[in-house]
JSON list of C-alpha atoms in Angstrom, two decimals:
[
{"chain": "A", "resi": 1, "resn": "THR", "atom": "CA", "xyz": [-38.37, 28.78, 10.20]},
{"chain": "A", "resi": 2, "resn": "GLN", "atom": "CA", "xyz": [-37.52, 32.31, 10.42]},
{"chain": "A", "resi": 3, "resn": "GLN", "atom": "CA", "xyz": [-39.63, 34.36, 12.48]},
{"chain": "A", "resi": 4, "resn": "GLY", "atom": "CA", "xyz": [-42.10, 36.30, 10.61]},
{"chain": "A", "resi": 5, "resn": "ASP", "atom": "CA", "xyz": [-41.93, 33.39, 7.57]},
{"chain": "A", "resi": 6, "resn": "GLU", "atom": "CA", "xyz": [-45.26, 31.62, 8.16]},
{"chain": "A", "resi": 7, "resn": "ASP", "atom": "CA", "xyz": [-46.84, 35.15, 8.11]},
{"chain": "A", "resi": 8, "resn": "ALA", "atom": "CA", "xyz": [-45.52, 36.12, 4.52]},
{"chain": "A", "resi": 9, "resn": "ASN", "atom": "CA", "xyz": [-47.93, 36.30, 1.86]},
{"chain": "A", "resi": 10, "resn": "GLY", "atom": "CA", "xyz": [-46.87, 33.93, -0.82]},
{"chain": "A", "resi": 11, "resn": "ASP", "atom": "CA", "xyz": [-48.68, 35.38, -3.02]},
{"chain": "A", "resi": 12, "resn": "SER", "atom": "CA", "xyz": [-47.00, 38.67, -3.53]},
{"chain": "A", "resi": 13, "resn": "PRO", "atom": "CA", "xyz": [-46.56, 39.93, -6.67]},
{"chain": "A", "resi": 14, "resn": "ASP", "atom": "CA", "xyz": [-43.14, 40.91, -5.31]},
{"chain": "A", "resi": 15, "resn": "ALA", "atom": "CA", "xyz": [-42.15, 37.09, -5.65]},
{"chain": "A", "resi": 16, "resn": "ALA", "atom": "CA", "xyz": [-42.16, 36.27, -8.98]},
{"chain": "A", "resi": 17, "resn": "PRO", "atom": "CA", "xyz": [-39.13, 37.33, -9.90]},
{"chain": "A", "resi": 18, "resn": "CYS", "atom": "CA", "xyz": [-39.87, 37.59, -13.86]},
{"chain": "A", "resi": 19, "resn": "ASP", "atom": "CA", "xyz": [-42.11, 40.92, -12.98]},
{"chain": "A", "resi": 20, "resn": "TYR", "atom": "CA", "xyz": [-39.36, 42.33, -12.07]},
{"chain": "A", "resi": 21, "resn": "GLY", "atom": "CA", "xyz": [-36.35, 41.23, -12.93]},
{"chain": "A", "resi": 22, "resn": "LEU", "atom": "CA", "xyz": [-36.88, 39.47, -16.83]},
{"chain": "A", "resi": 23, "resn": "PHE", "atom": "CA", "xyz": [-39.99, 41.67, -18.43]},
{"chain": "A", "resi": 24, "resn": "ALA", "atom": "CA", "xyz": [-38.97, 44.89, -18.26]},
{"chain": "A", "resi": 25, "resn": "PRO", "atom": "CA", "xyz": [-35.59, 44.12, -20.65]},
{"chain": "A", "resi": 26, "resn": "MET", "atom": "CA", "xyz": [-37.34, 41.78, -21.72]},
{"chain": "A", "resi": 27, "resn": "LYS", "atom": "CA", "xyz": [-39.96, 44.17, -23.77]},
{"chain": "A", "resi": 28, "resn": "ARG", "atom": "CA", "xyz": [-38.32, 47.17, -24.40]},
{"chain": "A", "resi": 29, "resn": "PRO", "atom": "CA", "xyz": [-37.16, 46.27, -27.42]},
{"chain": "A", "resi": 30, "resn": "LEU", "atom": "CA", "xyz": [-41.07, 44.76, -28.13]},
{"chain": "A", "resi": 31, "resn": "LYS", "atom": "CA", "xyz": [-41.97, 49.11, -26.75]},
{"chain": "A", "resi": 32, "resn": "GLY", "atom": "CA", "xyz": [-44.42, 50.23, -29.65]},
{"chain": "A", "resi": 33, "resn": "LYS", "atom": "CA", "xyz": [-43.92, 47.85, -32.40]},
{"chain": "A", "resi": 34, "resn": "ARG", "atom": "CA", "xyz": [-47.71, 45.39, -33.29]},
{"chain": "A", "resi": 35, "resn": "TYR", "atom": "CA", "xyz": [-46.96, 41.95, -34.73]},
{"chain": "A", "resi": 36, "resn": "ASP", "atom": "CA", "xyz": [-49.63, 40.60, -37.46]},
{"chain": "A", "resi": 37, "resn": "THR", "atom": "CA", "xyz": [-49.66, 37.80, -36.35]},
{"chain": "A", "resi": 38, "resn": "GLU", "atom": "CA", "xyz": [-48.91, 35.17, -32.48]},
{"chain": "A", "resi": 39, "resn": "ASP", "atom": "CA", "xyz": [-46.92, 33.91, -33.94]},
{"chain": "A", "resi": 40, "resn": "ASP", "atom": "CA", "xyz": [-44.74, 37.21, -35.14]},
{"chain": "A", "resi": 41, "resn": "LEU", "atom": "CA", "xyz": [-45.45, 38.60, -31.24]},
{"chain": "A", "resi": 42, "resn": "ARG", "atom": "CA", "xyz": [-43.79, 34.67, -30.28]},
{"chain": "A", "resi": 43, "resn": "ALA", "atom": "CA", "xyz": [-40.58, 35.18, -32.71]},
{"chain": "A", "resi": 44, "resn": "ALA", "atom": "CA", "xyz": [-40.43, 39.00, -31.39]},
{"chain": "A", "resi": 45, "resn": "VAL", "atom": "CA", "xyz": [-40.50, 37.91, -28.11]},
{"chain": "A", "resi": 46, "resn": "LYS", "atom": "CA", "xyz": [-38.33, 35.35, -27.92]},
{"chain": "A", "resi": 47, "resn": "GLN", "atom": "CA", "xyz": [-35.14, 36.90, -29.75]},
{"chain": "A", "resi": 48, "resn": "SER", "atom": "CA", "xyz": [-35.92, 40.16, -27.19]},
{"chain": "A", "resi": 49, "resn": "LEU", "atom": "CA", "xyz": [-35.12, 36.91, -24.39]},
{"chain": "A", "resi": 50, "resn": "LYS", "atom": "CA", "xyz": [-32.16, 35.93, -27.03]},
{"chain": "A", "resi": 51, "resn": "ASP", "atom": "CA", "xyz": [-30.57, 39.08, -27.03]},
{"chain": "A", "resi": 52, "resn": "ILE", "atom": "CA", "xyz": [-30.33, 40.26, -23.18]},
{"chain": "A", "resi": 53, "resn": "GLU", "atom": "CA", "xyz": [-27.27, 39.35, -21.68]},
{"chain": "A", "resi": 54, "resn": "VAL", "atom": "CA", "xyz": [-25.97, 36.35, -20.06]},
{"chain": "A", "resi": 55, "resn": "GLU", "atom": "CA", "xyz": [-24.88, 38.38, -17.33]},
{"chain": "A", "resi": 56, "resn": "SER", "atom": "CA", "xyz": [-27.83, 39.70, -16.82]},
{"chain": "A", "resi": 57, "resn": "TYR", "atom": "CA", "xyz": [-29.61, 37.17, -16.16]},
{"chain": "A", "resi": 58, "resn": "ARG", "atom": "CA", "xyz": [-26.68, 36.14, -13.57]},
{"chain": "A", "resi": 59, "resn": "LYS", "atom": "CA", "xyz": [-26.76, 38.83, -11.50]},
{"chain": "A", "resi": 60, "resn": "TRP", "atom": "CA", "xyz": [-31.24, 38.35, -11.58]},
{"chain": "A", "resi": 61, "resn": "ILE", "atom": "CA", "xyz": [-30.52, 35.39, -10.73]},
{"chain": "A", "resi": 62, "resn": "ARG", "atom": "CA", "xyz": [-27.82, 35.91, -7.77]},
{"chain": "A", "resi": 63, "resn": "ALA", "atom": "CA", "xyz": [-30.79, 38.97, -6.55]},
{"chain": "A", "resi": 64, "resn": "LEU", "atom": "CA", "xyz": [-33.52, 36.06, -5.75]},
{"chain": "A", "resi": 65, "resn": "PRO", "atom": "CA", "xyz": [-32.52, 35.20, -1.67]},
{"chain": "A", "resi": 66, "resn": "SER", "atom": "CA", "xyz": [-32.43, 38.69, -0.66]},
{"chain": "A", "resi": 67, "resn": "ARG", "atom": "CA", "xyz": [-35.63, 40.06, -2.60]},
{"chain": "A", "resi": 68, "resn": "TYR", "atom": "CA", "xyz": [-36.96, 36.68, -0.92]},
{"chain": "A", "resi": 69, "resn": "GLU", "atom": "CA", "xyz": [-36.20, 38.18, 2.14]},
{"chain": "A", "resi": 70, "resn": "ASN", "atom": "CA", "xyz": [-36.97, 41.32, 1.43]},
{"chain": "A", "resi": 71, "resn": "ILE", "atom": "CA", "xyz": [-40.53, 39.91, 1.09]},
{"chain": "A", "resi": 72, "resn": "ILE", "atom": "CA", "xyz": [-40.98, 37.46, 4.45]},
{"chain": "A", "resi": 73, "resn": "GLU", "atom": "CA", "xyz": [-39.68, 40.70, 5.96]},
{"chain": "A", "resi": 74, "resn": "VAL", "atom": "CA", "xyz": [-41.96, 42.52, 5.27]},
{"chain": "A", "resi": 75, "resn": "ALA", "atom": "CA", "xyz": [-45.13, 39.85, 5.88]},
{"chain": "A", "resi": 76, "resn": "GLY", "atom": "CA", "xyz": [-46.02, 39.81, 1.54]},
{"chain": "A", "resi": 77, "resn": "ASP", "atom": "CA", "xyz": [-46.86, 43.66, 1.73]},
{"chain": "A", "resi": 78, "resn": "TYR", "atom": "CA", "xyz": [-44.94, 45.53, -1.56]},
{"chain": "A", "resi": 79, "resn": "VAL", "atom": "CA", "xyz": [-41.24, 45.65, -2.10]},
{"chain": "A", "resi": 80, "resn": "ASN", "atom": "CA", "xyz": [-39.78, 48.61, -4.05]}
]
């Protein structure tokens, strides 16, 4: 292991890739809308995910290794 790996906080909220790369673009089209049923909400979320460009997913996935390296470097503290 690299120095500091064992000290990194695996519970860091920054370690959850969806929190920084997926939720914002998924939520944007849903903002301010109300749904009559849970099924309506699920359908809207699924559509929102389908509408995100494939290249956005690729960029987000490619950024994961450096994101995790940053978390390790700061021992699990907040990563901006």
